[in-house]
Tab-separated table of C-alpha atoms in Angstrom:
chain	number	residue	atom	x	y	z
O	1	MET	CA	0.000	0.000	0.000
O	2	ALA	CA	1.201	3.460	-0.841
O	3	GLN	CA	-0.079	6.354	1.261
O	4	MET	CA	0.287	9.854	-0.081
O	5	ARG	CA	-1.349	13.261	-0.054
O	6	ILE	CA	-4.420	13.485	-2.250
O	7	GLY	CA	-2.996	16.572	-3.952
O	8	ASP	CA	0.199	14.704	-4.845
O	9	LEU	CA	-1.688	11.759	-6.343
O	10	TYR	CA	-4.039	14.116	-8.198
O	11	GLY	CA	-1.031	15.983	-9.608
O	12	LEU	CA	0.580	12.702	-10.664
O	13	LEU	CA	-2.567	11.478	-12.456
O	14	SER	CA	-2.938	14.903	-14.104
O	15	ARG	CA	0.339	14.262	-15.933
O	16	ALA	CA	-1.072	11.198	-17.708
O	17	PRO	CA	-1.441	11.577	-21.474
O	18	ARG	CA	-4.913	11.715	-23.003
O	19	ARG	CA	-6.389	8.460	-24.317
O	20	ARG	CA	-6.344	9.692	-27.899
O	21	ASP	CA	-2.587	10.304	-27.618
O	22	LEU	CA	-1.936	6.640	-26.763
O	23	GLU	CA	-1.725	3.635	-29.053
O	24	GLN	CA	-2.959	1.334	-26.259
O	25	ASP	CA	-5.412	2.201	-23.518
O	26	GLY	CA	-3.467	2.049	-20.302
O	27	ILE	CA	-1.943	4.162	-17.569
O	28	ARG	CA	0.667	2.270	-15.586
O	29	LEU	CA	1.499	2.903	-11.918
O	30	VAL	CA	4.418	1.289	-10.090
O	31	TYR	CA	5.049	1.690	-6.370
O	32	ASP	CA	8.681	1.094	-5.385
O	33	GLY	CA	8.240	1.551	-1.631
O	34	LYS	CA	9.126	5.263	-1.700
O	35	ALA	CA	7.248	6.754	-4.649
O	36	VAL	CA	4.532	5.994	-7.191
O	37	HIS	CA	5.767	6.201	-10.780
O	38	LEU	CA	3.510	6.926	-13.771
O	39	SER	CA	4.056	5.556	-17.280
O	40	THR	CA	1.876	4.222	-20.083
O	41	ALA	CA	1.129	0.793	-21.514
O	42	ASP	CA	2.721	2.033	-24.755
O	43	ASP	CA	6.091	2.588	-23.060
O	44	PRO	CA	6.116	1.122	-19.535
O	45	GLY	CA	9.815	1.839	-19.033
O	46	ALA	CA	9.534	5.592	-19.616
O	47	VAL	CA	8.532	7.301	-16.362
O	48	ILE	CA	6.410	10.365	-17.128
O	49	ALA	CA	6.111	11.558	-13.532
O	50	TRP	CA	6.351	10.348	-9.947
O	51	ALA	CA	5.039	11.347	-6.535
O	52	SER	CA	6.548	10.579	-3.140
O	53	THR	CA	4.672	8.665	-0.505
O	54	CYS	CA	4.289	9.683	3.129
O	55	GLY	CA	2.614	8.327	6.235
O	56	PHE	CA	2.096	4.575	6.545
O	57	VAL	CA	3.471	2.514	3.668
O	58	THR	CA	4.028	-1.174	2.985
O	59	GLY	CA	6.272	-3.053	0.598
O	60	PRO	CA	6.337	-2.203	-3.091
O	61	TRP	CA	3.915	-3.550	-5.665
O	62	GLY	CA	4.710	-4.030	-9.303
O	63	GLY	CA	3.172	-2.370	-12.282
O	64	VAL	CA	-0.583	-1.967	-12.373
O	65	THR	CA	-2.020	-0.898	-15.707
O	66	ALA	CA	-5.443	0.713	-15.497
O	67	TYR	CA	-7.824	2.075	-18.102
O	68	SER	CA	-6.962	5.639	-19.076
O	69	ALA	CA	-10.625	6.159	-20.005
O	70	SER	CA	-11.523	5.855	-16.292
O	71	LEU	CA	-8.992	8.482	-15.278
O	72	ALA	CA	-11.431	11.403	-15.599
O	73	SER	CA	-13.874	9.930	-13.089
O	74	VAL	CA	-11.064	9.074	-10.643
O	75	ARG	CA	-9.758	12.636	-10.825
O	76	ALA	CA	-13.277	14.098	-10.504
O	77	TRP	CA	-13.797	12.090	-7.308
O	78	MET	CA	-10.437	13.265	-5.964
O	79	ARG	CA	-11.301	16.944	-6.625
O	80	MET	CA	-14.065	16.666	-4.021
O	81	LEU	CA	-11.559	15.653	-1.331
O	82	ASP	CA	-9.203	17.780	0.769
O	83	ARG	CA	-5.872	17.892	-1.061
O	84	GLU	CA	-3.895	17.703	2.203
O	85	ASP	CA	-5.579	14.516	3.467
O	86	LEU	CA	-3.801	11.216	3.001
O	87	ILE	CA	-5.069	8.605	0.577
O	88	ASP	CA	-4.228	4.904	0.461
O	89	LEU	CA	-3.476	3.416	-2.938
O	90	THR	CA	-3.284	-0.344	-3.413
O	91	PRO	CA	-4.160	-3.022	-5.952
O	92	VAL	CA	-6.949	-5.311	-4.731
O	93	TRP	CA	-7.352	-8.761	-6.223
O	94	ALA	CA	-9.917	-10.349	-3.938
O	95	SER	CA	-11.808	-11.250	-7.080
O	96	THR	CA	-11.624	-10.703	-10.788
O	97	PRO	CA	-11.439	-8.090	-12.151
O	98	VAL	CA	-8.587	-6.555	-10.213
O	99	VAL	CA	-9.065	-2.938	-9.178
O	100	LEU	CA	-6.752	-0.223	-7.986
O	101	ALA	CA	-8.407	1.000	-4.789
O	102	PHE	CA	-8.190	4.494	-3.349
O	103	ALA	CA	-9.322	4.930	0.270
O	104	THR	CA	-9.531	8.035	2.420
O	105	GLY	CA	-11.680	9.137	5.337
O	106	GLY	CA	-14.183	6.316	4.929
O	107	GLN	CA	-14.551	6.860	1.181
O	108	VAL	CA	-13.314	4.336	-1.347
O	109	GLY	CA	-12.803	4.746	-5.072
O	110	ALA	CA	-11.869	2.010	-7.528
O	111	TRP	CA	-10.143	2.072	-10.899
O	112	PRO	CA	-10.556	-1.034	-13.119
O	113	VAL	CA	-7.256	-2.674	-13.989
O	114	ILE	CA	-6.109	-4.052	-17.351
O	115	ALA	CA	-2.973	-5.809	-16.079
O	116	CYS	CA	-1.557	-6.619	-12.658
O	117	PRO	CA	1.372	-9.051	-12.832
O	118	THR	CA	1.705	-9.138	-9.026
O	119	ALA	CA	-1.822	-10.517	-8.560
O	120	PRO	CA	-2.198	-14.266	-8.041
O	121	ALA	CA	-2.353	-16.061	-11.407
O	122	ASP	CA	-6.025	-17.027	-11.038
O	123	ARG	CA	-7.018	-13.427	-10.297
O	124	ARG	CA	-5.078	-11.544	-12.971
O	125	PRO	CA	-7.097	-9.682	-15.565
O	126	ALA	CA	-7.030	-11.572	-18.863
O	127	SER	CA	-5.708	-9.808	-21.931
O	128	VAL	CA	-7.940	-9.578	-24.972
O	129	SER	CA	-6.017	-12.366	-26.719
O	130	GLU	CA	-6.286	-14.590	-23.617
O	131	GLN	CA	-10.029	-13.893	-23.406
O	132	SER	CA	-10.463	-14.809	-27.069
O	133	ALA	CA	-8.477	-18.026	-26.667
O	134	GLU	CA	-10.342	-18.972	-23.509
O	135	SER	CA	-13.748	-18.267	-24.983
O	136	SER	CA	-12.899	-20.388	-28.039
O	137	ARG	CA	-11.789	-23.232	-25.748
O	138	GLU	CA	-15.051	-23.028	-23.822
O	139	PHE	CA	-17.283	-22.902	-26.894
O	140	ARG	CA	-19.045	-26.168	-27.514
O	141	PRO	CA	-21.608	-26.196	-30.297
O	142	VAL	CA	-25.011	-27.509	-29.325
O	143	ARG	CA	-25.979	-30.528	-31.351
O	144	ARG	CA	-29.610	-30.551	-32.321
O	145	ASP	CA	-31.397	-33.722	-33.180
O	146	VAL	CA	-32.980	-32.772	-36.495
O	147	THR	CA	-35.532	-35.551	-36.270
O	148	SER	CA	-37.263	-34.072	-33.229
O	149	GLY	CA	-39.157	-30.825	-33.499
O	150	PRO	CA	-41.113	-29.274	-36.331
O	151	THR	CA	-40.075	-29.868	-39.917
O	152	ALA	CA	-41.094	-28.055	-43.055
O	153	SER	CA	-43.596	-30.733	-43.946
O	154	SER	CA	-45.187	-30.938	-40.467
O	155	SER	CA	-45.466	-27.182	-39.963
O	156	GLY	CA	-47.436	-26.764	-43.105
O	157	GLY	CA	-44.939	-25.532	-45.638
O	158	SER	CA	-42.052	-23.104	-45.473
O	159	PRO	CA	-39.812	-22.864	-42.441
O	160	SER	CA	-40.600	-19.147	-42.092
O	161	GLY	CA	-44.203	-19.522	-41.514
């Protein structure tokens, strides 16, 4: 968990590029135990900005890539809060999908996550290609017995009516 001032996190998220300026949808946050670093899914190694943590902190968590389209609502929620208050930031993988949770003063916000390599394998968000492969593995065509049910001759003519 990273704890930081709301104003610092808001400033960090304000530095994120707009969705239309990205090839892939994704804002990436990495917490190294001292600061939260911002990059994009397009170029995860290029740190755009960072913000220091303060208050209570735990060990680092790896990269969490969240939808940049949800960034506006996260920032709108944060604008209603006192910039000097502390906010907790942590990935939560109690179930799928994984979310990046923000908690302060009894309020909790959540940001849907695209990728979270530090989550347990059975709780990680599936990529689009993994979802396609899994759905094709699960697809089983239903076999109909063509001898049961109405036929063209028993329904009085054409199949349409």
